[in-house]
CSV table of C-alpha atoms in Angstrom, one decimal:
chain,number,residue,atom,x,y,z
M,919,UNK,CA,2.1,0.6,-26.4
M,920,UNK,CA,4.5,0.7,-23.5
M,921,UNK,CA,6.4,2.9,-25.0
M,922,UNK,CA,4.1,5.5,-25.9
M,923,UNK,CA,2.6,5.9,-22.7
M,924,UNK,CA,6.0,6.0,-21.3
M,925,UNK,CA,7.0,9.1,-23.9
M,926,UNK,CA,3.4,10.9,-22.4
M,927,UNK,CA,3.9,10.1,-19.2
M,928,UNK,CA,7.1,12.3,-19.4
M,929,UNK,CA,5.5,14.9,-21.5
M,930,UNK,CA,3.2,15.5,-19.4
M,931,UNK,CA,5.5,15.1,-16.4
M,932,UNK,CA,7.8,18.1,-18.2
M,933,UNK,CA,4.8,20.1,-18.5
M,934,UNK,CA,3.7,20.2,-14.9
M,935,UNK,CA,7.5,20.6,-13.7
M,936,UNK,CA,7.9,23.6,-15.6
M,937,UNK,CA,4.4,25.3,-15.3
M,938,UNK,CA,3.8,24.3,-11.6
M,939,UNK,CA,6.6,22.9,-9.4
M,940,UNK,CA,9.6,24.5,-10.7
M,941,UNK,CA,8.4,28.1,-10.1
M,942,UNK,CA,7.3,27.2,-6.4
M,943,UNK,CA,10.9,25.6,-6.3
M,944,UNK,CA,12.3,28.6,-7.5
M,945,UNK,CA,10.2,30.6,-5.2
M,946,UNK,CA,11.2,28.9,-2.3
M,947,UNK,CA,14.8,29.5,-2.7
M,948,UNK,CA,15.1,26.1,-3.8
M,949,UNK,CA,17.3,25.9,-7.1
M,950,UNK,CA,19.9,23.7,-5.5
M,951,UNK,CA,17.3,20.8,-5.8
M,952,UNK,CA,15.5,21.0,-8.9
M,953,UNK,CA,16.9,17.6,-10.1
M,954,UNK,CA,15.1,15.9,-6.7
M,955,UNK,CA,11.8,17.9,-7.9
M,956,UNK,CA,11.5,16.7,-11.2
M,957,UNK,CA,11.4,13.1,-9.6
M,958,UNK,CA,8.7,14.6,-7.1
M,959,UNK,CA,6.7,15.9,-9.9
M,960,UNK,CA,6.5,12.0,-11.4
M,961,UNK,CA,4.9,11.1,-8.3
M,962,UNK,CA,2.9,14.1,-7.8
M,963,UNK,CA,1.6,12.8,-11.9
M,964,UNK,CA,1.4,9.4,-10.5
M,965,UNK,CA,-1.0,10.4,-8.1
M,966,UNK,CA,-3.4,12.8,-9.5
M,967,UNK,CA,-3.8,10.0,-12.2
M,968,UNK,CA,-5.0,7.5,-9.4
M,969,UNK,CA,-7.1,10.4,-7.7
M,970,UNK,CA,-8.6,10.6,-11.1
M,971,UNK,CA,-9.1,6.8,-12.0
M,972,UNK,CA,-10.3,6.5,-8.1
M,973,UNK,CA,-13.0,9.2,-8.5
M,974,UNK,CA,-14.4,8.4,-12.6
M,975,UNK,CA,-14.1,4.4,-12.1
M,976,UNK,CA,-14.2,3.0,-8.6
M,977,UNK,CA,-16.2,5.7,-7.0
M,978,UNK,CA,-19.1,5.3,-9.0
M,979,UNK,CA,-19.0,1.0,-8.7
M,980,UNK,CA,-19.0,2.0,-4.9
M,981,UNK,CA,-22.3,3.9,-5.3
M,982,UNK,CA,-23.8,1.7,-7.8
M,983,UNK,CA,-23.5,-1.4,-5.8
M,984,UNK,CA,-22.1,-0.1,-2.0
M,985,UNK,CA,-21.6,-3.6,0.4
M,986,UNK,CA,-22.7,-1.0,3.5
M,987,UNK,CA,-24.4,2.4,3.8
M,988,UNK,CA,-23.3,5.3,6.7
M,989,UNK,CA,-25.4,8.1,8.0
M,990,UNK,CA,-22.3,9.0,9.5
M,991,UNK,CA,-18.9,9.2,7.5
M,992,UNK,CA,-16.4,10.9,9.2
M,993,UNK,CA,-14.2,8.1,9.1
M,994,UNK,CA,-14.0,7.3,5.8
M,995,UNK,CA,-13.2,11.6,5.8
M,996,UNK,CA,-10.2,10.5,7.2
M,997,UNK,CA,-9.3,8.3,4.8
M,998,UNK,CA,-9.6,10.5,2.1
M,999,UNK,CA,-6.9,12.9,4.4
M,1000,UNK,CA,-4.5,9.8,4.6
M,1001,UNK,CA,-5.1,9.2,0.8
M,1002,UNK,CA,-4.4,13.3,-0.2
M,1003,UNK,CA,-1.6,13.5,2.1
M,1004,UNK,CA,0.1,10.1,0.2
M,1005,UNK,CA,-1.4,11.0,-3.4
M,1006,UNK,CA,-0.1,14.3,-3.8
M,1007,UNK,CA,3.0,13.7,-2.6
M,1008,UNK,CA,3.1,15.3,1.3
M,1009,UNK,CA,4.7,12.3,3.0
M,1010,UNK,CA,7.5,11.8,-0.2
M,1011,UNK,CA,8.4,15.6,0.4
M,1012,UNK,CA,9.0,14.5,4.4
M,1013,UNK,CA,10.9,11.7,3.5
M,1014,UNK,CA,13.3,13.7,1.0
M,1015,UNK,CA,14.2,15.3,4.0
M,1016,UNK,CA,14.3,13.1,6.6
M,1017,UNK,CA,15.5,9.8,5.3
M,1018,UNK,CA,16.3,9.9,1.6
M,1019,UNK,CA,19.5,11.3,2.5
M,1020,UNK,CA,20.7,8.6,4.7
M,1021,UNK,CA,19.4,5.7,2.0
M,1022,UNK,CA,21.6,7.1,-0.7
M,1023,UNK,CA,24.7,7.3,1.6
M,1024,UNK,CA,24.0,3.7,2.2
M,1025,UNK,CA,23.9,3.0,-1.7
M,1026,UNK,CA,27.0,5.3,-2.0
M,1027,UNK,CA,28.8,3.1,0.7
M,1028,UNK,CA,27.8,-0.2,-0.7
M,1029,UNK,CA,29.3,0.7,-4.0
M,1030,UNK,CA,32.3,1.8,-3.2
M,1031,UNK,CA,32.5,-1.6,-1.4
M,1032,UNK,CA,31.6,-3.3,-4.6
M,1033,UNK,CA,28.3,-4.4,-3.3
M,1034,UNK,CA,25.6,-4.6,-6.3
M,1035,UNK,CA,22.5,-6.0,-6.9
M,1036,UNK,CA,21.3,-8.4,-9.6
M,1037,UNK,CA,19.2,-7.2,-12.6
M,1038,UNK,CA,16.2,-9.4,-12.7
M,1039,UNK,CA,14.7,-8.7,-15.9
M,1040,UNK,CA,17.7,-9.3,-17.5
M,1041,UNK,CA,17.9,-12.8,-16.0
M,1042,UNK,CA,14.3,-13.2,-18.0
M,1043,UNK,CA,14.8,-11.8,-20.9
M,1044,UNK,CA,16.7,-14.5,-22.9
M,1045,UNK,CA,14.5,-17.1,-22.1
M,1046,UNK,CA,11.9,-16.2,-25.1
M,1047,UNK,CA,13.3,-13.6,-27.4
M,1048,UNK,CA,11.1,-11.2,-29.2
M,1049,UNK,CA,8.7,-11.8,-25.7
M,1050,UNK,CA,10.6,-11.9,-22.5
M,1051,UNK,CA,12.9,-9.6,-23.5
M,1052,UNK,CA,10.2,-6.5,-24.0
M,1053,UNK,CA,9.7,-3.6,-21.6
M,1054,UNK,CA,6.0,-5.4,-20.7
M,1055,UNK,CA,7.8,-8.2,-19.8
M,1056,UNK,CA,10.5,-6.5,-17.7
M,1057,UNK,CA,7.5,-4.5,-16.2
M,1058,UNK,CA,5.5,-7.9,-15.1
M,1059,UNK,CA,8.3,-9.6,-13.8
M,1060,UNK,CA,9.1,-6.7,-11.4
M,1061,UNK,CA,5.4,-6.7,-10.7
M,1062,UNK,CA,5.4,-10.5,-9.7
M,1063,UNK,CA,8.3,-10.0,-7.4
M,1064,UNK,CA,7.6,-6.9,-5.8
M,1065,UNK,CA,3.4,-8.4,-4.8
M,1066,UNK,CA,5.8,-11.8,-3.5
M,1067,UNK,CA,7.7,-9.0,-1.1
M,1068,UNK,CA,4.4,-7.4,-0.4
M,1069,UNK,CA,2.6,-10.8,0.7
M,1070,UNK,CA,5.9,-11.5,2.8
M,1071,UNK,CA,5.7,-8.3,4.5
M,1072,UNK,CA,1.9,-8.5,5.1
M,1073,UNK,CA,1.5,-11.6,6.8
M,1074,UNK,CA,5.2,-10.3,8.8
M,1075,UNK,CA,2.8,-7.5,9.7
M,1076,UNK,CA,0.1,-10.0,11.5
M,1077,UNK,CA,2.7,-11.7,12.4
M,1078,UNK,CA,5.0,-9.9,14.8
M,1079,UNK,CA,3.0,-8.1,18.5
M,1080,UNK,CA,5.0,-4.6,17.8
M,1081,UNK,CA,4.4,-4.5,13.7
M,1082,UNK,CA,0.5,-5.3,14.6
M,1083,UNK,CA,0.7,-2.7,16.9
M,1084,UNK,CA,1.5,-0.1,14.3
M,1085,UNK,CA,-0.5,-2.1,11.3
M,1086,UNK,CA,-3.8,-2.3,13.4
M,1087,UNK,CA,-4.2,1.7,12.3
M,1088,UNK,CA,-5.4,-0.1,9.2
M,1089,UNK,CA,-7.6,-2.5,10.1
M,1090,UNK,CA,-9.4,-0.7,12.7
M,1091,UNK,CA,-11.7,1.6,10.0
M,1092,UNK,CA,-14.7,0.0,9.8
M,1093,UNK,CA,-16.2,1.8,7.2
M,1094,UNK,CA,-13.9,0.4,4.6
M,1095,UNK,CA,-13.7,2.4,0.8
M,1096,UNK,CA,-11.9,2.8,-1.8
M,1097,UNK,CA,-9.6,5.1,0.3
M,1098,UNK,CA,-8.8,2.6,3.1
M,1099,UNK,CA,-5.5,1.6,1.1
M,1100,UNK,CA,-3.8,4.4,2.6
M,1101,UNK,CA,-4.7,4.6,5.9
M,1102,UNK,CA,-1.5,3.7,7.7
M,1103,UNK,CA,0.4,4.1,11.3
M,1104,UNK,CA,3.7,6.3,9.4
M,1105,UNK,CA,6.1,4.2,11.0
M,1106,UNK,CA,4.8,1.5,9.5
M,1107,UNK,CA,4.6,2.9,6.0
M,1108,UNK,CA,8.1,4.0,6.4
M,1109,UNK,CA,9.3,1.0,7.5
M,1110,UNK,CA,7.6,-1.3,4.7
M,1111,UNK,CA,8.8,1.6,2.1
M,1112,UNK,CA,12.0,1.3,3.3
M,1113,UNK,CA,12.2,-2.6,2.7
M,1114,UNK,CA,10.6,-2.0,-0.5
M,1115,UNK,CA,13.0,0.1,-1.8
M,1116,UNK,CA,16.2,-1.9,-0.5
M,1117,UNK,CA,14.6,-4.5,-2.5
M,1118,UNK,CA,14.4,-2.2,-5.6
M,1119,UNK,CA,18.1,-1.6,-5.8
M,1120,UNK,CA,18.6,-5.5,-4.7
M,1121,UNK,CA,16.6,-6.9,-8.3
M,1122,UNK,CA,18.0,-3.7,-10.0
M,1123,UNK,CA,14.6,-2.3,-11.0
M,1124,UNK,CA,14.9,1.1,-13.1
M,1125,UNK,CA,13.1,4.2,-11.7
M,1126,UNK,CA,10.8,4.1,-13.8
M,1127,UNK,CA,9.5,0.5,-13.6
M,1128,UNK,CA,9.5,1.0,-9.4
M,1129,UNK,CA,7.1,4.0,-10.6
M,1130,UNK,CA,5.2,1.9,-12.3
M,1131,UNK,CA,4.4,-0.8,-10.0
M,1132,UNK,CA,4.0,1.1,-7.0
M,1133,UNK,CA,1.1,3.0,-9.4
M,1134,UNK,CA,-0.8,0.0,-10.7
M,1135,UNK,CA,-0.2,-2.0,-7.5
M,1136,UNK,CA,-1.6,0.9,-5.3
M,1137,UNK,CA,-4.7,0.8,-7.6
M,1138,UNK,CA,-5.7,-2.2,-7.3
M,1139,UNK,CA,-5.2,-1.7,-3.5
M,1140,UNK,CA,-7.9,0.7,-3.9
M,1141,UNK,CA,-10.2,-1.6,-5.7
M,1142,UNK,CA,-10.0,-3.9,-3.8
M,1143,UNK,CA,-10.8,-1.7,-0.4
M,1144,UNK,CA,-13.9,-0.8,-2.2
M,1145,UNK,CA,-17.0,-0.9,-0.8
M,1146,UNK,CA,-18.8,-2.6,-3.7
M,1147,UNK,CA,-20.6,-5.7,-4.1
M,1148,UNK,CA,-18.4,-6.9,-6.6
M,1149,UNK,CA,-17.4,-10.4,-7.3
M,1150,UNK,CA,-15.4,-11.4,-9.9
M,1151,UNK,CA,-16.7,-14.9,-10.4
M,1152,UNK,CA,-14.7,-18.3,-9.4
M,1153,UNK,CA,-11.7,-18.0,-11.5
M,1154,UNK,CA,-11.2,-14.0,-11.6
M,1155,UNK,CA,-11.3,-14.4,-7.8
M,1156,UNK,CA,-8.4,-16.4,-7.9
M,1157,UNK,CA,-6.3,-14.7,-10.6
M,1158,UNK,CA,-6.9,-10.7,-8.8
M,1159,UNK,CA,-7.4,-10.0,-5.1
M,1160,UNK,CA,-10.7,-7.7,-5.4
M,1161,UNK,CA,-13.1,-6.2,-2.6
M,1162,UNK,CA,-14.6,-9.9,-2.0
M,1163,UNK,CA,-11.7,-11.5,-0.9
M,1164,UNK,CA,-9.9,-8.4,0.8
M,1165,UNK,CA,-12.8,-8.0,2.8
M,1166,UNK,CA,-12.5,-11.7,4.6
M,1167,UNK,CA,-9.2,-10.0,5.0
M,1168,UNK,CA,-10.5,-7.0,7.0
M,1169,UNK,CA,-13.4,-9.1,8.6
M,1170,UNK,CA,-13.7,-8.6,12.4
M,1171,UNK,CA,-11.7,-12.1,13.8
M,1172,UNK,CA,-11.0,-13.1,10.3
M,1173,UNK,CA,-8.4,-11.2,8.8
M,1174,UNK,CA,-6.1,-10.5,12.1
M,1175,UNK,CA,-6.5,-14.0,13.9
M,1176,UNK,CA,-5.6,-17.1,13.2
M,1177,UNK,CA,-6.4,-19.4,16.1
M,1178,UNK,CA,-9.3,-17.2,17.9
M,1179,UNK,CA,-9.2,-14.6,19.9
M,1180,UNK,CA,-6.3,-13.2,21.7
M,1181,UNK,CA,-4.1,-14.4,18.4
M,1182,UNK,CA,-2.2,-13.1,15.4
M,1183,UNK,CA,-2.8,-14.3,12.1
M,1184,UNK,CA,-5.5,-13.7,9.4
M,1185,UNK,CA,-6.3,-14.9,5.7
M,1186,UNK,CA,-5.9,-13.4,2.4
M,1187,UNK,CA,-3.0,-11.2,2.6
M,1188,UNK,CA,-1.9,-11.2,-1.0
M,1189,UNK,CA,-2.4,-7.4,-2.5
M,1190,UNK,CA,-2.4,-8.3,-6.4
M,1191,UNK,CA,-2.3,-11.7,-6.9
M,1192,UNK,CA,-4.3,-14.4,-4.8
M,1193,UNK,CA,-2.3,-17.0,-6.1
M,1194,UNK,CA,0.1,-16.8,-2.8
M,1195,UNK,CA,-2.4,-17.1,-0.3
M,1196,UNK,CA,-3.2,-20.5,-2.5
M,1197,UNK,CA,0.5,-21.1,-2.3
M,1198,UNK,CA,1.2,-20.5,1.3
M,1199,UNK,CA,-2.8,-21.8,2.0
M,1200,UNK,CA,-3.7,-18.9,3.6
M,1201,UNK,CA,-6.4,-18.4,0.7
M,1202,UNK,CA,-10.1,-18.4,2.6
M,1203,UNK,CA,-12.7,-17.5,-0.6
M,1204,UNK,CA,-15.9,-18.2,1.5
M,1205,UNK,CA,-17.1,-15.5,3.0
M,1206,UNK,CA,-16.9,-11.3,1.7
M,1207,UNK,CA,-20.1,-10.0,3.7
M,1208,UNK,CA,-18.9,-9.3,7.1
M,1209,UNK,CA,-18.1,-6.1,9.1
M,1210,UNK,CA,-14.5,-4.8,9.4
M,1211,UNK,CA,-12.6,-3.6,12.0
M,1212,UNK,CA,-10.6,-5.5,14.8
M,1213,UNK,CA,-12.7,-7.9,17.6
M,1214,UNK,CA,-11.6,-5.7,20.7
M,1215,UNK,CA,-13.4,-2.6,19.3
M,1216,UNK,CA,-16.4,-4.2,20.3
M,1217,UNK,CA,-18.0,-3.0,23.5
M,1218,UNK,CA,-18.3,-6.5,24.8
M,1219,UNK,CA,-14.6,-7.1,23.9
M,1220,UNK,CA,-13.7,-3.8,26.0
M,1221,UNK,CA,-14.8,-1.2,23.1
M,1222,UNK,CA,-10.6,-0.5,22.8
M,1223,UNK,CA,-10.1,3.1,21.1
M,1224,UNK,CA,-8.3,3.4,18.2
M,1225,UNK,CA,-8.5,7.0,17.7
M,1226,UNK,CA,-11.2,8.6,15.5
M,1227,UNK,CA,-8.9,11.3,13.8
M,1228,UNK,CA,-6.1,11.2,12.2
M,1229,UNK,CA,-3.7,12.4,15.2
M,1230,UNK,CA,-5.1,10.0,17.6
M,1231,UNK,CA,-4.6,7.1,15.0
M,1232,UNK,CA,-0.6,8.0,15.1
M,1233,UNK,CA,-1.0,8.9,18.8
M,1234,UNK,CA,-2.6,5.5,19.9
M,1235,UNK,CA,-0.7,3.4,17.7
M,1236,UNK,CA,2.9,4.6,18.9
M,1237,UNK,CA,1.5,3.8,22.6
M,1238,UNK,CA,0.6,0.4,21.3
M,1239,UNK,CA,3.9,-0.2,19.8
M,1240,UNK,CA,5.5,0.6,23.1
M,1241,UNK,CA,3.9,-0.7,25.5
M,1242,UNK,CA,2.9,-4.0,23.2
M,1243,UNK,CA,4.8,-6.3,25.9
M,1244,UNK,CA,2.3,-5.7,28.3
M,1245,UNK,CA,-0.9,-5.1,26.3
M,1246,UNK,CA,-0.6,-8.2,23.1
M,1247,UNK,CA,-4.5,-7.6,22.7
């Protein structure tokens, strides 16, 4: 099974390349990286597959059964911009210029210093031969670690005044869909991508696999920003995150405090698997009905802007990040 969506993935993948991207790279004057844009045109793949599987599966659950109903929805308009801009493969094409090069110098360096990492799946796979040893398996354990980073990095983001700063972009829609998932300060996405891939080369993950998980992990991000009435009963709640318990997560003085108002903290922060929010009893499964967005929007809590476009979103949140000393609200 694995492997033969793994041989269509990369027929397809070959296709595209050579019909689309290659003459555009070609076009360009770009022959010298042709290598680089085969790799884009995986992700490029990646993403109109989600864009697809977003608009045929969860869009329709979010109009069958929709938690809230807008007049007005320019800001979930944005979203869908954040959500094009990551999809299709915009922000990778920045980063391949910007900051690609200075992570493979750092690989470069650390091997020549005889720094490597360890190659988790093969730590697995002789524990149950015939099972642990498969590509599925190799696939799940990389899943299972990379959520773990993911829930570490989360809560580090509700954590910290200056990461809050940045992550509050986020939380601030309150007209949360199925294209909240990507709505993100930059820095912040580039900072968390950047510790996700260090981690990558640290548990030896193939290219593929980190393709993989990113894929089906982003997914069921976008599930679970849904706005559905969807529950998925006592024990699916607590084997998948889905909109229910991500929504306590986004809940106005739920999800971002911990203590009451004025603090950091939240509940629910796991993005696949509930299980370490259980772990780490952060886990809150009451609740799933109430309105998202962060309590200082509110005009009685000094109606803060967060910026209504997708400029002002980057603007406000790099003021927020330096000036969070003074202004930890």
């Amino acid at each position: 099974m694995i492997d033969a969506l793994t041989s269509a993935f990369s027929a397809a993948q070959q296709t595209l390349f050579e019909h689309v991207v290659q003459p555009l790279v070609f076009a360009t004057g770009g022959g010298s990286i042709l290598e680089d844009a085969y790799d884009a045109t995986g992700w490029l793949l990646v993403g109109l597959i989600q864009l697809a599987v977003m608009l045929a599966l969860i869009g329709p659950l979010q109009r069958w059964r929709p938690m809230e109903v807008w007049p007005d929805q320019r800001a979930v308009r944005v979203d869908v911009l954040y959500t094009l801009l990551h999809r299709l493969g915009l922000i990778r094409v920045a980063l391949f210029f910007t900051v690609d090069p200075l992570w493979n110098d750092l690989w470069g360096w650390l091997a020549v210093q005889g720094v490597a990492g360890v190659q988790l799946d093969a730590w697995v796979a002789p524990l149950w031969v015939g099972v642990t040893d498969t590509a599925l398996a190799g696939f799940l354990v990389y899943l299972v670690a990379f959520d773990l980073a993911d829930y570490g990095l989360h809560r580090a983001q509700h954590r910290f005044n200056w990461w809050w700063a940045l992550h509050a972009v986020h939380h601030s829609q309150r007209q949360m869909t199925m294209w909240t998932d990507s709505r993100n300060h930059l820095l912040d996405d580039l900072l968390r991508d950047a510790l996700m891939v260090t981690l990558g080369h640290a548990i030896g993950v193939a290219p593929g696999q980190f393709v993989a998980v990113v894929a089906c992990t982003q997914l069921v991000e976008n599930l679970s920003h849904a706005n559905a009435r969807l529950s998925f009963g006592w024990l699916g709640a607590r084997l998948v995150v889905g909109p229910r318990f991500h929504r306590v997560h986004h809940g106005v003085g739920i999800g971002h405090e911990s203590q009451g108002q004025g603090t950091l903290g939240g509940h629910n922060f796991a993005v696949l698997l509930p299980v370490w929010d259980m772990l780490f009893r952060t886990a809150r499964f009451d609740g799933g009905n109430e309105p998202t967005g962060i309590r200082d929007q509110a005009s009685e809590a000094g109606g803060r802007d967060y910026g209504e476009g997708f400029w002002a979103q980057q603007w406000l949140g790099l003021k927020r990040l330096l000036f969070f000393k003074k202004d930890r609200s």
